[in-house]
Amino acid sequence: MTAVVLFDAGRLLDRSGRDAPTGVDRVCLAYAEWLGTRPHTRVVPVVAVRNRLRAVDPGHFRAEIRSLRQRWSGDGAETAGEQALVRALTGQAGGPSILDVEPDPPRLSLRRVRAVRQALASRPLPPPSPGQAYISVGHTALNTPAILADLARRGVSSTIMIHDLIPITHPEFCRPGDGARHHRRLCNALLHADRIVVNSDHTADRLRAFADREALIAPPVAAVPLGLEPVFLTRGTTPSPAAYFVHVGTIEARKNLAFLLTLWRRLQERMGPATPGLVLVGRYGWENEAVLDHLQRSPNLQGLVHQSAGLSDASLARLMRGARAVVAPSSVEGFDLPAVEAMAMGVPLIASDIPVHRELVAGARLIDPLDGLGWLSALEAAAVSPTVAPAYAPPTWTAHFERVDAFIGLPA
């Protein structure tokens, strides 16, 4: 029996021009590839246009998937961005800390441009029929109840992934209006989805608490840790002669990077020429003005802290393996893939003592995200005397999809 799966491709098509993925992008790509290789499964890629699902040409979507995989994984060779970082870390390049183009002011028309592109790349979708399944793992098509409610009326089962509740629990870290938008998404998922997948027990607890506050009955919820790409699964480090630390993630307020850069200025004042470097790998997000002020204007950080983005997985893995430690001082997370990747590779991890880190990377050096002196002590010690990371059993996509497959109940 063939399973027909309507897979929401909206987020991946939005990302078609990006050189490197976010954590959610990685999940979308992994699901697209899994469904595309699953036996007895016919994947119908769809996008939401004006509260209706439209079909995307399967050949076009498969080509996009191949292109994204090739670009995001890399071919193993050093990229220009990696070479620039190596020169900066070894003192072969001066100049500003920002190695990428600085962010443009937010443009409100960007969402509309994306919507137009999706509409042009799509076509009417034949009415879904009972027994089909709809899967959305990118927080897409949830802003109104229209799509999920229509699928339910037609007998199509829907599975939604929720990555976090941060816009609701910590709206101060997000764009204005994101809290209300995410509130609608969660209510629509809870009311109309047949099942919900989340990435951690912490996210599951938050979701159930939200449902209780809203007096909603949650459908079945499965907490299934995300998998890692193969390049991050091999344990082994190659410490660089030039001491440096790495942070990986979007440059946004919840990552606590202004705090981290304040620490680095104090490290420079205490350690002088022996101060280790710091690499921030990630695109610019929202509420990043304080971080940009440090990178652009702090004389103590010039030539010491470097920001870059667009690294392939191969380049990123090499950079992380050479670091004294990966640092993850976030105030809040739903999962935190880079922290898990560091532990999987055996790279020492210094992370904030928050619930999701206690759940997923308990063997790391965990410090309260407000404990400046504790962080200073840990960073200075790791710079002077590199440590050995503890043994760690990383989550894999194979294990993830085995559990998800059983949870969804698609025909084998």
PDB file of C-alpha atoms in Angstrom, residues 85 246-251 279-283 306-311 316 319:
ATOM      1  CA  LEU A  85      38.360  32.772   9.626  1.00  0.00           C
ATOM      2  CA  VAL A 246      33.175  28.910  19.021  1.00  0.00           C
ATOM      3  CA  HIS A 247      29.533  29.888  19.340  1.00  0.00           C
ATOM      4  CA  VAL A 248      27.101  28.632  16.689  1.00  0.00           C
ATOM      5  CA  GLY A 249      23.634  30.095  16.250  1.00  0.00           C
ATOM      6  CA  THR A 250      21.624  32.999  14.951  1.00  0.00           C
ATOM      7  CA  ILE A 251      22.795  36.309  16.382  1.00  0.00           C
ATOM      8  CA  VAL A 279      34.177  32.967  16.618  1.00  0.00           C
ATOM      9  CA  LEU A 280      30.461  33.685  16.307  1.00  0.00           C
ATOM     10  CA  VAL A 281      29.050  31.556  13.497  1.00  0.00           C
ATOM     11  CA  GLY A 282      25.569  32.589  12.476  1.00  0.00           C
ATOM     12  CA  ARG A 283      23.312  34.927  10.580  1.00  0.00           C
ATOM     13  CA  HIS A 306      35.154  37.295  14.668  1.00  0.00           C
ATOM     14  CA  GLN A 307      31.673  36.843  13.227  1.00  0.00           C
ATOM     15  CA  SER A 308      30.937  34.857  10.100  1.00  0.00           C
ATOM     16  CA  ALA A 309      28.124  32.908   8.476  1.00  0.00           C
ATOM     17  CA  GLY A 310      27.560  30.761   5.425  1.00  0.00           C
ATOM     18  CA  LEU A 311      29.868  27.930   6.517  1.00  0.00           C
ATOM     19  CA  LEU A 316      31.732  24.168  10.610  1.00  0.00           C
ATOM     20  CA  LEU A 319      36.109  24.813  13.064  1.00  0.00           C
TER      21      LEU A 319
END
